[in-house]
Tab-separated table of N, CA and C in Angstrom:
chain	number	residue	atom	x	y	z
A	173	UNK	N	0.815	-1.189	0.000
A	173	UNK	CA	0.000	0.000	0.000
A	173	UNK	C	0.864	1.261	0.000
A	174	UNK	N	1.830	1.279	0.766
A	174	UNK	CA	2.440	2.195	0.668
A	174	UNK	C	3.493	2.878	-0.204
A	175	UNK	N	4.179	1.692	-0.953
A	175	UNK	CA	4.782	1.665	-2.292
A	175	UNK	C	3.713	2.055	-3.635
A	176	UNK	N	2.118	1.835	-3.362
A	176	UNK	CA	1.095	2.738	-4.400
A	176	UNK	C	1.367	3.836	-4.206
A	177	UNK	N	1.196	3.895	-2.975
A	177	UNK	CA	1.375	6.012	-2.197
A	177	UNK	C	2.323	6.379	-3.163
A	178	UNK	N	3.666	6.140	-2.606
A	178	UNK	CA	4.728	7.286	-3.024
A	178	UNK	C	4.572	6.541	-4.489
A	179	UNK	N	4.712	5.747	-5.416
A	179	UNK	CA	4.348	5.838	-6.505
A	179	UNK	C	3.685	6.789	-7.009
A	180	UNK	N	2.336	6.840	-6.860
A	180	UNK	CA	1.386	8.168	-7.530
A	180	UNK	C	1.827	9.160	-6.934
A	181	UNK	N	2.657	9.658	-6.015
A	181	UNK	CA	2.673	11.121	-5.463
A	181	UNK	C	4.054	11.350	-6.208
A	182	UNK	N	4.707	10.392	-6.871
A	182	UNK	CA	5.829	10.334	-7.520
A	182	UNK	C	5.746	10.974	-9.008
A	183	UNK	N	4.753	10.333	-9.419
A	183	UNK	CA	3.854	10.487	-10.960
A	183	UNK	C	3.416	11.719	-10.689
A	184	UNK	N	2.701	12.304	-9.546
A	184	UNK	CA	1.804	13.538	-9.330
A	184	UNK	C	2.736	14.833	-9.589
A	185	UNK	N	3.561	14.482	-8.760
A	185	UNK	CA	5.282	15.525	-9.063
A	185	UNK	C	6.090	15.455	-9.850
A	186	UNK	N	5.620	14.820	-10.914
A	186	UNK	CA	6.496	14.774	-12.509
A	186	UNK	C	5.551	15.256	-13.614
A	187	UNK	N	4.058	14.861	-13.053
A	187	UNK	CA	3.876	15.698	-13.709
A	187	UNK	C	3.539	17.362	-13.625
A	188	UNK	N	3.390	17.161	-12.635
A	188	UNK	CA	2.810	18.824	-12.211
A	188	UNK	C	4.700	19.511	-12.673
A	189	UNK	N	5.478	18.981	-12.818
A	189	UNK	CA	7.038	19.397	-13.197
A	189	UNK	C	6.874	19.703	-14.545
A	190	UNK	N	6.410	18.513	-15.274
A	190	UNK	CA	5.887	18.438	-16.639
A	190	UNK	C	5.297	19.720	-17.451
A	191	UNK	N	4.293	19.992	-16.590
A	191	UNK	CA	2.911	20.872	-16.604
A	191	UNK	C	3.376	22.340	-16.290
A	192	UNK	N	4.577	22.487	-15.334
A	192	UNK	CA	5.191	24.006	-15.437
A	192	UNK	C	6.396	24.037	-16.408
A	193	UNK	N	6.658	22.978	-16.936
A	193	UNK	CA	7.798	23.600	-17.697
A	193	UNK	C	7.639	23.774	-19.324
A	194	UNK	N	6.450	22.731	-19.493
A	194	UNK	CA	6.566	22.630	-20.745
A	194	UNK	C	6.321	24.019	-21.352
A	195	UNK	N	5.018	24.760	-21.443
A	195	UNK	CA	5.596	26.612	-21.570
A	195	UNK	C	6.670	27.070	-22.072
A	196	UNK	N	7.508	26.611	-20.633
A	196	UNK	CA	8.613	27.618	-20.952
A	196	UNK	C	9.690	27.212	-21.896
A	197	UNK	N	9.537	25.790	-21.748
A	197	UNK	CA	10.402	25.100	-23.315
A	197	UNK	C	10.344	24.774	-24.508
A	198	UNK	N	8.667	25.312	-24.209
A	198	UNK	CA	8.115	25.870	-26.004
A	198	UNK	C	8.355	27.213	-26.210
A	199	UNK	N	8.217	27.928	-25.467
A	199	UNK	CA	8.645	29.444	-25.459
A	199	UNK	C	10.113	29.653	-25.557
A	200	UNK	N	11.073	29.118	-25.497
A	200	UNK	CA	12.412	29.085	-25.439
A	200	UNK	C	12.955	28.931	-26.483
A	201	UNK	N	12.076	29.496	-27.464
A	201	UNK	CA	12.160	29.589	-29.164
A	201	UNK	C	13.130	30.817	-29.604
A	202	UNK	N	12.367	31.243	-30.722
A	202	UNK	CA	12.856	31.672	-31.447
A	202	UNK	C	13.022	33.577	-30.253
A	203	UNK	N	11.289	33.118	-29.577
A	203	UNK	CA	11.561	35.012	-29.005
A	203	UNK	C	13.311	35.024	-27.557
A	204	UNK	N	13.525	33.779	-27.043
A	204	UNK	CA	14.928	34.044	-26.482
A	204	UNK	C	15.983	34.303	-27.423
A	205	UNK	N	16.326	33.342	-28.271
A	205	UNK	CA	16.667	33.680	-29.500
A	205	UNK	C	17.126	35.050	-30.387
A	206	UNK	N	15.949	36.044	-30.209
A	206	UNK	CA	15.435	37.165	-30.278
A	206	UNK	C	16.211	38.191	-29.142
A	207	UNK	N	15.685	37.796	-27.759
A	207	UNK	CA	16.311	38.667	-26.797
A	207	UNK	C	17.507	38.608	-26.226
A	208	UNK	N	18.521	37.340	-26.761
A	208	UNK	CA	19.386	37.055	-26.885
A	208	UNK	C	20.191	38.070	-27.749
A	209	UNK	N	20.214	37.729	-28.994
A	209	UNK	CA	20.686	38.612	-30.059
A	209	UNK	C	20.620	40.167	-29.574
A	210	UNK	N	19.176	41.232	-29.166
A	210	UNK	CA	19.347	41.991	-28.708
A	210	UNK	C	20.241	42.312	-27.622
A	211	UNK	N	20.337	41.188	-26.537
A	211	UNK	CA	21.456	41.652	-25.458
A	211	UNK	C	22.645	41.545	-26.155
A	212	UNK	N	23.355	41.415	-27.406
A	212	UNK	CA	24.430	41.203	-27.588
A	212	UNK	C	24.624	42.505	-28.192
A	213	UNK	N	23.581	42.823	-29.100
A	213	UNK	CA	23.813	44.074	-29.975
A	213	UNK	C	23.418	45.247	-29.081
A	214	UNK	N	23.290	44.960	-27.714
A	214	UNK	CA	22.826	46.358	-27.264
A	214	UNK	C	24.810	46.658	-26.338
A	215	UNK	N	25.255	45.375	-26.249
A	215	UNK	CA	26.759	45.368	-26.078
A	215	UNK	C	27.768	46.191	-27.181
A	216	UNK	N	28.502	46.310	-26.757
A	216	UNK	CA	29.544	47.272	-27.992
A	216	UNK	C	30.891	46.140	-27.961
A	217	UNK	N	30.526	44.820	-27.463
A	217	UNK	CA	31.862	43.495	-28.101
A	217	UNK	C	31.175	42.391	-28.253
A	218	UNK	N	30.803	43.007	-29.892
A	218	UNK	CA	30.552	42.003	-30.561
A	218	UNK	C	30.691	42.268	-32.300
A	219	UNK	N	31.302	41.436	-32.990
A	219	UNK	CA	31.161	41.238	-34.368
A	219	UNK	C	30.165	40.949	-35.000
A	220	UNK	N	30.235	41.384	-36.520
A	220	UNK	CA	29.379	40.762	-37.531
A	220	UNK	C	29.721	40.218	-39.209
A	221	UNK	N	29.818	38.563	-39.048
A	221	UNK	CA	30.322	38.578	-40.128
A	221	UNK	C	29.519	37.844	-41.151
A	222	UNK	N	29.409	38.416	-42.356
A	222	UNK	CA	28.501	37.826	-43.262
A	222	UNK	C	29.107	37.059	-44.577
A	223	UNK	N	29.101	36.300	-44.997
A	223	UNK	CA	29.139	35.078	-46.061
A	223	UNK	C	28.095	35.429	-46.980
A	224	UNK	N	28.411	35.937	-48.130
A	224	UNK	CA	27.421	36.008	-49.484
A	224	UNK	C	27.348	35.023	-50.263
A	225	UNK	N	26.182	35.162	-51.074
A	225	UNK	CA	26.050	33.811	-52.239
A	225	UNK	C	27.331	33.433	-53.214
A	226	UNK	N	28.460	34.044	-53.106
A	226	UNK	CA	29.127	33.979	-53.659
A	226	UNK	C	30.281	33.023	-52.481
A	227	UNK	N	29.977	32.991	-51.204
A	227	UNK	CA	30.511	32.104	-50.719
A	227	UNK	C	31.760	32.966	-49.722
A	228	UNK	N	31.918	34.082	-49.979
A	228	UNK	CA	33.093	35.068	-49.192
A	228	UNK	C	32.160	35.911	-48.304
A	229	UNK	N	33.361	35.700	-47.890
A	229	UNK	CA	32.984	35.804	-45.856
A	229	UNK	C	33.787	37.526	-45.423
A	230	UNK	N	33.482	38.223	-45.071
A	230	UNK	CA	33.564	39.370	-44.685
A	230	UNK	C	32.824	39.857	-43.532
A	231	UNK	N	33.813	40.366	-42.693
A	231	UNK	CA	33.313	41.283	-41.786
A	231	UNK	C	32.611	42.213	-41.571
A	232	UNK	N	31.894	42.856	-40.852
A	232	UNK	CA	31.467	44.309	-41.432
A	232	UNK	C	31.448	45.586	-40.567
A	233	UNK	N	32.145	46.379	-40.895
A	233	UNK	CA	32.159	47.413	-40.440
A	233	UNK	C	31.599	48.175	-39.303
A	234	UNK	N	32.108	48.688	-38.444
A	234	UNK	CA	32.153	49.167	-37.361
A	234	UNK	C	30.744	50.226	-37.272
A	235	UNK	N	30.932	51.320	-38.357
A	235	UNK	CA	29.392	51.571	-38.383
A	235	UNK	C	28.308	50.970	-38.822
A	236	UNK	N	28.724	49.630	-39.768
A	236	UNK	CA	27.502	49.124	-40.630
A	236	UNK	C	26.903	48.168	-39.518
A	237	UNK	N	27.936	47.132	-38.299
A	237	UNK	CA	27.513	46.333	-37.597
A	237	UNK	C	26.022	46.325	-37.151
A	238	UNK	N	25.663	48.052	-36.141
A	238	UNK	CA	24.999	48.130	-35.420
A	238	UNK	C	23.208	48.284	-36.296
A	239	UNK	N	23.653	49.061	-37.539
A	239	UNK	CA	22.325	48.896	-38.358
A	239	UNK	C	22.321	47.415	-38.693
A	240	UNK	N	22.797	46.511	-39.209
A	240	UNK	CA	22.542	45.624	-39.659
A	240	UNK	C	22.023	44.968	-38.147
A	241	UNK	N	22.628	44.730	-37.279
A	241	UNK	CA	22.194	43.911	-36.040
A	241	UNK	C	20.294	44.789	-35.710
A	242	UNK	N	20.635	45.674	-36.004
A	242	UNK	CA	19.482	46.615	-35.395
A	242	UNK	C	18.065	46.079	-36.458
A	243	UNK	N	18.665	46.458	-37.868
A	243	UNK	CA	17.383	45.469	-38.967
A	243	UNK	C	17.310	44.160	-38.580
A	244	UNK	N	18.021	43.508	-38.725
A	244	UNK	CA	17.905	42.118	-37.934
A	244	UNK	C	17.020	42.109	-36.962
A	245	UNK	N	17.519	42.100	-35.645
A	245	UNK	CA	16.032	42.425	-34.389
A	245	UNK	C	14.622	42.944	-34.816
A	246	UNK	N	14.640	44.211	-35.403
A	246	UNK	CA	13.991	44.241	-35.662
A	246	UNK	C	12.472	44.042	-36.641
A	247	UNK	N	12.905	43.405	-37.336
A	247	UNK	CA	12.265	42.934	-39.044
A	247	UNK	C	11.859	41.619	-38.893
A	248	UNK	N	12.639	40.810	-38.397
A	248	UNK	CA	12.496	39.218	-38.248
A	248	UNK	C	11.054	38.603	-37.187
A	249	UNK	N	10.488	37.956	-38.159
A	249	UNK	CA	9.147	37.652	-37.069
A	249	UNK	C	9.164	35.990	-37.446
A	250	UNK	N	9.141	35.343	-36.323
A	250	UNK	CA	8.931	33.730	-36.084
A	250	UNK	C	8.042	33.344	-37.249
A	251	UNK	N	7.925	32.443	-37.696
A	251	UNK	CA	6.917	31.539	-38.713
A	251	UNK	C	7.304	30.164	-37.813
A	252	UNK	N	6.437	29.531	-38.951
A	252	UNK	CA	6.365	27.786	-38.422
A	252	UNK	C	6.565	26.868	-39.133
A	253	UNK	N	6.909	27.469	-40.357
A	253	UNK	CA	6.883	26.581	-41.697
A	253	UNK	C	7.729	26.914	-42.853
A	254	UNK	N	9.111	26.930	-42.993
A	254	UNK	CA	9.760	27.200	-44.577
A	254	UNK	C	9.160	26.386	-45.683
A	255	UNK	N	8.657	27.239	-46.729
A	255	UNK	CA	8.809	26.350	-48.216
A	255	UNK	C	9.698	25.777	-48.668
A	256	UNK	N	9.741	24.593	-49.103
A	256	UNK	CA	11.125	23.847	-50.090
A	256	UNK	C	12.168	24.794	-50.469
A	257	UNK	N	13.113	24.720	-49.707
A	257	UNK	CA	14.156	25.730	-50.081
A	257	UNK	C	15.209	25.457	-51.094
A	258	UNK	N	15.121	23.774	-51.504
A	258	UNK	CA	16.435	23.085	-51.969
A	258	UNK	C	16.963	24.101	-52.815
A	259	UNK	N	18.672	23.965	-53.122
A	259	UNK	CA	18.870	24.877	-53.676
A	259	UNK	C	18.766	26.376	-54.247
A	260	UNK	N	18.152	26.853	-53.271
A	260	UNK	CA	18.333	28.232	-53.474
A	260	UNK	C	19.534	28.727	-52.978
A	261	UNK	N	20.052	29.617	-53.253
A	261	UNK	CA	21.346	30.525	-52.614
A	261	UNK	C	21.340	30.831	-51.216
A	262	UNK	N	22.074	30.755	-50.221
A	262	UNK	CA	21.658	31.589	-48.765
A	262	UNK	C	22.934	33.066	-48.525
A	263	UNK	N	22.424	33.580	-47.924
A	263	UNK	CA	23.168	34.665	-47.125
A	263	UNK	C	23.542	34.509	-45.877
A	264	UNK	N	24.138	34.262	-45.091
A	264	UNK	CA	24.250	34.214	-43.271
A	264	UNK	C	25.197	35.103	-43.235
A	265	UNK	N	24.319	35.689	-41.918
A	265	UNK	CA	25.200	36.678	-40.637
A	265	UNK	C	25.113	36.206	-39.628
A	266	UNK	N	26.512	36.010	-38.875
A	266	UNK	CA	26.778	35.763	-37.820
A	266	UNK	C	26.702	36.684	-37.251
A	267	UNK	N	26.838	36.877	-35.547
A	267	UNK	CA	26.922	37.881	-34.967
A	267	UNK	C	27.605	37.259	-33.598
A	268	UNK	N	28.893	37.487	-33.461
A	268	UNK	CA	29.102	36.809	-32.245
A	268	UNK	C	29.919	37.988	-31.045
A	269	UNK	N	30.439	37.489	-29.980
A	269	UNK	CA	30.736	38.194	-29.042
A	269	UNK	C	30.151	38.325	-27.430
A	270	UNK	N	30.525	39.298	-27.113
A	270	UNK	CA	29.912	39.518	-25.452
A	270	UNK	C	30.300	38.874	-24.440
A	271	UNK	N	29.859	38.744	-23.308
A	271	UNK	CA	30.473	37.983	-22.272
A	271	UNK	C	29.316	37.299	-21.535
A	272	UNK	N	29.084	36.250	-21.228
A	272	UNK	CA	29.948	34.821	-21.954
A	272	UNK	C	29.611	34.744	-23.911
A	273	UNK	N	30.560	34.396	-24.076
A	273	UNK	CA	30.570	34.029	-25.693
A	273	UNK	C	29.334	33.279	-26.276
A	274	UNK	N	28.390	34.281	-27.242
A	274	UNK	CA	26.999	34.479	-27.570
A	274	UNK	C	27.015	34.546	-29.344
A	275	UNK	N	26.805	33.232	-29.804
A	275	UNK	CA	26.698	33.337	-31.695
A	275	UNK	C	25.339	32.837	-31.683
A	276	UNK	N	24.686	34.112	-32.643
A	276	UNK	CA	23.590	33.666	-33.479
A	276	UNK	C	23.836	34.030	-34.999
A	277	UNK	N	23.400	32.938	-35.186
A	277	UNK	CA	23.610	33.143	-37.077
A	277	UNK	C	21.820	33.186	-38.061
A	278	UNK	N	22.183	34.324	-38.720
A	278	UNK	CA	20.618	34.459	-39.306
A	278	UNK	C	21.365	33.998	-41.193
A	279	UNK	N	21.025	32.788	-41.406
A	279	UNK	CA	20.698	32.428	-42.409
A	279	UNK	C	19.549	32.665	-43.965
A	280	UNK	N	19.665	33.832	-44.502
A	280	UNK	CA	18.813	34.343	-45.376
A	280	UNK	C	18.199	33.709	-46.823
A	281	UNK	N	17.581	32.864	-46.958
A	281	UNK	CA	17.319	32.446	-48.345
A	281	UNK	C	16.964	33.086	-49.556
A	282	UNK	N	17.837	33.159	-50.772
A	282	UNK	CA	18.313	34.493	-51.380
A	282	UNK	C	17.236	33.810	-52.991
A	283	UNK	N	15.995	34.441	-52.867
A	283	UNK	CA	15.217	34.026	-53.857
A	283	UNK	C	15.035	35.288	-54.777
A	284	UNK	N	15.870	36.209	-54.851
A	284	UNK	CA	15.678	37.587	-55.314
A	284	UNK	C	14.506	38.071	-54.750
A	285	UNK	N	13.612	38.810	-55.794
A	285	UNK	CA	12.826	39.904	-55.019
A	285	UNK	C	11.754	38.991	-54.246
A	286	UNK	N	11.707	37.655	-54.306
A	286	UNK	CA	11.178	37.187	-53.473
A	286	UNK	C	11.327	36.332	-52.094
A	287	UNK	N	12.336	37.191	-51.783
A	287	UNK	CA	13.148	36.937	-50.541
A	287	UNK	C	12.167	37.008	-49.368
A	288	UNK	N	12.124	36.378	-48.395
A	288	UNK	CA	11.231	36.416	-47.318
A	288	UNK	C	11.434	35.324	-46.124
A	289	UNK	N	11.950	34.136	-46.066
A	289	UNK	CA	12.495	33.798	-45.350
A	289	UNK	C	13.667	33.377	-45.000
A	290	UNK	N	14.018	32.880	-43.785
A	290	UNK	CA	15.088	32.823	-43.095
A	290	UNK	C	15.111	31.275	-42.264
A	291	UNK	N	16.589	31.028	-41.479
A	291	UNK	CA	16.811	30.668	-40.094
A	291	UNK	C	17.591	30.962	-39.141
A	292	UNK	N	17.181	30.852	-38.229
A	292	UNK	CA	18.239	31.578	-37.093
A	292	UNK	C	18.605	30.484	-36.471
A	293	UNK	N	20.008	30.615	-36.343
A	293	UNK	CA	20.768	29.372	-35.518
A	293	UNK	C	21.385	29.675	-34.605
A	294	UNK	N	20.739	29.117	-32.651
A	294	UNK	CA	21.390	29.768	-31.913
A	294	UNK	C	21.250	28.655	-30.840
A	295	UNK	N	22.287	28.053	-30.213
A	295	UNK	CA	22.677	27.075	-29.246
A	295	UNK	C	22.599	25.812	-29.800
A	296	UNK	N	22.773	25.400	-31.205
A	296	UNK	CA	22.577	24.178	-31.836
A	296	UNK	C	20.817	23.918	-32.079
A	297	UNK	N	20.161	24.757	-31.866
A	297	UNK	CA	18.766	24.735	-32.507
A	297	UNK	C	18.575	25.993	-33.783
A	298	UNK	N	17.533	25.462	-34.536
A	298	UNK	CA	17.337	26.361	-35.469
A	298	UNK	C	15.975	26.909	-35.844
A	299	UNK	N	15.441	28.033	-36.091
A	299	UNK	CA	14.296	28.364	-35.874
A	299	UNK	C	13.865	29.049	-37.058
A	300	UNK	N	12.839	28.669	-37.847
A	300	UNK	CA	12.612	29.190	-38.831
A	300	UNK	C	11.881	31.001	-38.642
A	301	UNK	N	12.209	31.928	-39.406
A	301	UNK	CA	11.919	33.313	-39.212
A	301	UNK	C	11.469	33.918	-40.773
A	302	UNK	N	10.475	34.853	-40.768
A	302	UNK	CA	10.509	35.552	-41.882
A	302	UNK	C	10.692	37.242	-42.072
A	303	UNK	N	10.336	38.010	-43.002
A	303	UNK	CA	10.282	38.920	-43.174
A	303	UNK	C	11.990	39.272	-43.246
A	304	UNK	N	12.652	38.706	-44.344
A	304	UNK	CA	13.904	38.526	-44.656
A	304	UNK	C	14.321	39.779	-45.684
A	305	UNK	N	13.346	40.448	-46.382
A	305	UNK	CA	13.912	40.536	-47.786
A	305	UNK	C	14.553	42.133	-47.144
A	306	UNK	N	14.008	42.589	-46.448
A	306	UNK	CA	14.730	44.175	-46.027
A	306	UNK	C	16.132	43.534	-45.556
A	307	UNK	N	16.558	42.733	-45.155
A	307	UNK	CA	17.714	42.489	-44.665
A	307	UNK	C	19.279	42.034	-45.653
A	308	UNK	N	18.505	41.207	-46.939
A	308	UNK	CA	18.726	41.059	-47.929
A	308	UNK	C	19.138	42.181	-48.878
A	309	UNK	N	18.292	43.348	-48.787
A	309	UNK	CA	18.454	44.233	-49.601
A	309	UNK	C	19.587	45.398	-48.743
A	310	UNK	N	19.476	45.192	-47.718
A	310	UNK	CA	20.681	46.035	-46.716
A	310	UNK	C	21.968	45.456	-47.272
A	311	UNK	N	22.296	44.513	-47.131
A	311	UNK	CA	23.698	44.042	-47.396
A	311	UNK	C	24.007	44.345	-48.769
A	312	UNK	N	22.737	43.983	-49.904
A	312	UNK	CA	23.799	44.324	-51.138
A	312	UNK	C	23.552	45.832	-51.388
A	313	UNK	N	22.792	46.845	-50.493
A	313	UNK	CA	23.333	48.144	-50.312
A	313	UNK	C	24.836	48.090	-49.906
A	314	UNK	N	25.479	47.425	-49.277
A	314	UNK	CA	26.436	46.977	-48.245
A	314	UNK	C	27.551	46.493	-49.210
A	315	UNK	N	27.208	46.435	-50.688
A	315	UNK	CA	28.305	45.713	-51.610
A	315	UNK	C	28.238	43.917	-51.398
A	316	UNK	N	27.425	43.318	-50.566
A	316	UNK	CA	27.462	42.002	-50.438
A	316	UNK	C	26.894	41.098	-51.441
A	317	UNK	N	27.256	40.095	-52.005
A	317	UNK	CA	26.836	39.762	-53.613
A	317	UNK	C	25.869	39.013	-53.214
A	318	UNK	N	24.497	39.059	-53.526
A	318	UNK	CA	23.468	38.606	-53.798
A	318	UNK	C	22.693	38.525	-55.170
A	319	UNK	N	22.075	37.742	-55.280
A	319	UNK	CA	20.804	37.276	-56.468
A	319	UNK	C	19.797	38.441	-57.022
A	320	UNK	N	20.074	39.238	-56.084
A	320	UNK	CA	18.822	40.221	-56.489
A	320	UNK	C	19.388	41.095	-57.662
């Protein structure tokens, strides 16, 4: 009888564990992700380096960093679903730095003027994002070789 007891009060407290966390480890998406990246760019040590369709990797500039990090945050809104991307071209910006050592990489899928989504890769998860194409069109303001 008493091995039923702590059994179910065992089950009762795994799940009620269950039941508060799950929330927060569905939520532990893309918007930390999000406020992540902002705490880095609201830091002044951190880089940004971007890789064009052409495959070269460049740094970027000391004044360009903070707009580009800044369009980034701001423009990018969660989705739930990429279309078949095979082979299309990508763009990624990294952004790393801060203290403790903080990389998120926004991966851009470079469909010319119909640019629109993304992924963001940050702690070995990846999160699909859209509203890509302003970000797209910043960089090859930026001289960065893209499709468009």
């Amino acid at each position: 009888m008493k091995k039923t007891i702590w059994r179910w009060l065992l089950v009762g407290i795994v799940a009620v564990i269950a039941f508060v966390m799950y929330p927060n480890l569905k939520k532990g998406s893309t918007e930390n992700c999000v406020s992540t990246l902002q705490e880095l760019v609201s830091g002044d040590t951190y880089a940004v380096e971007v890789t064009d369709t052409s495959g070269e990797s460049h740094v970027v500039e000391e004044g360009r960093k903070a707009q580009l990090a800044q369009l980034i945050v701001q423009t990018i809104q969660k989705t739930e679903q990429i279309p078949d991307m095979d082979g299309v071209p990508t763009v990624s910006v990294r952004m790393f730095g801060g203290e403790p050592m903080t990389e998120v990489v926004l991966t851009v899928y470079d469909q010319k003027e119909e640019t629109n989504f993304g992924i963001l890769l940050w702690k070995e998860h990846t999160y699909p994002v859209k509203n890509c194409g302003e970000i797209l069109n910043y960089l090859a303001e930026l001289g960065f070789y893209t499709e468009r």
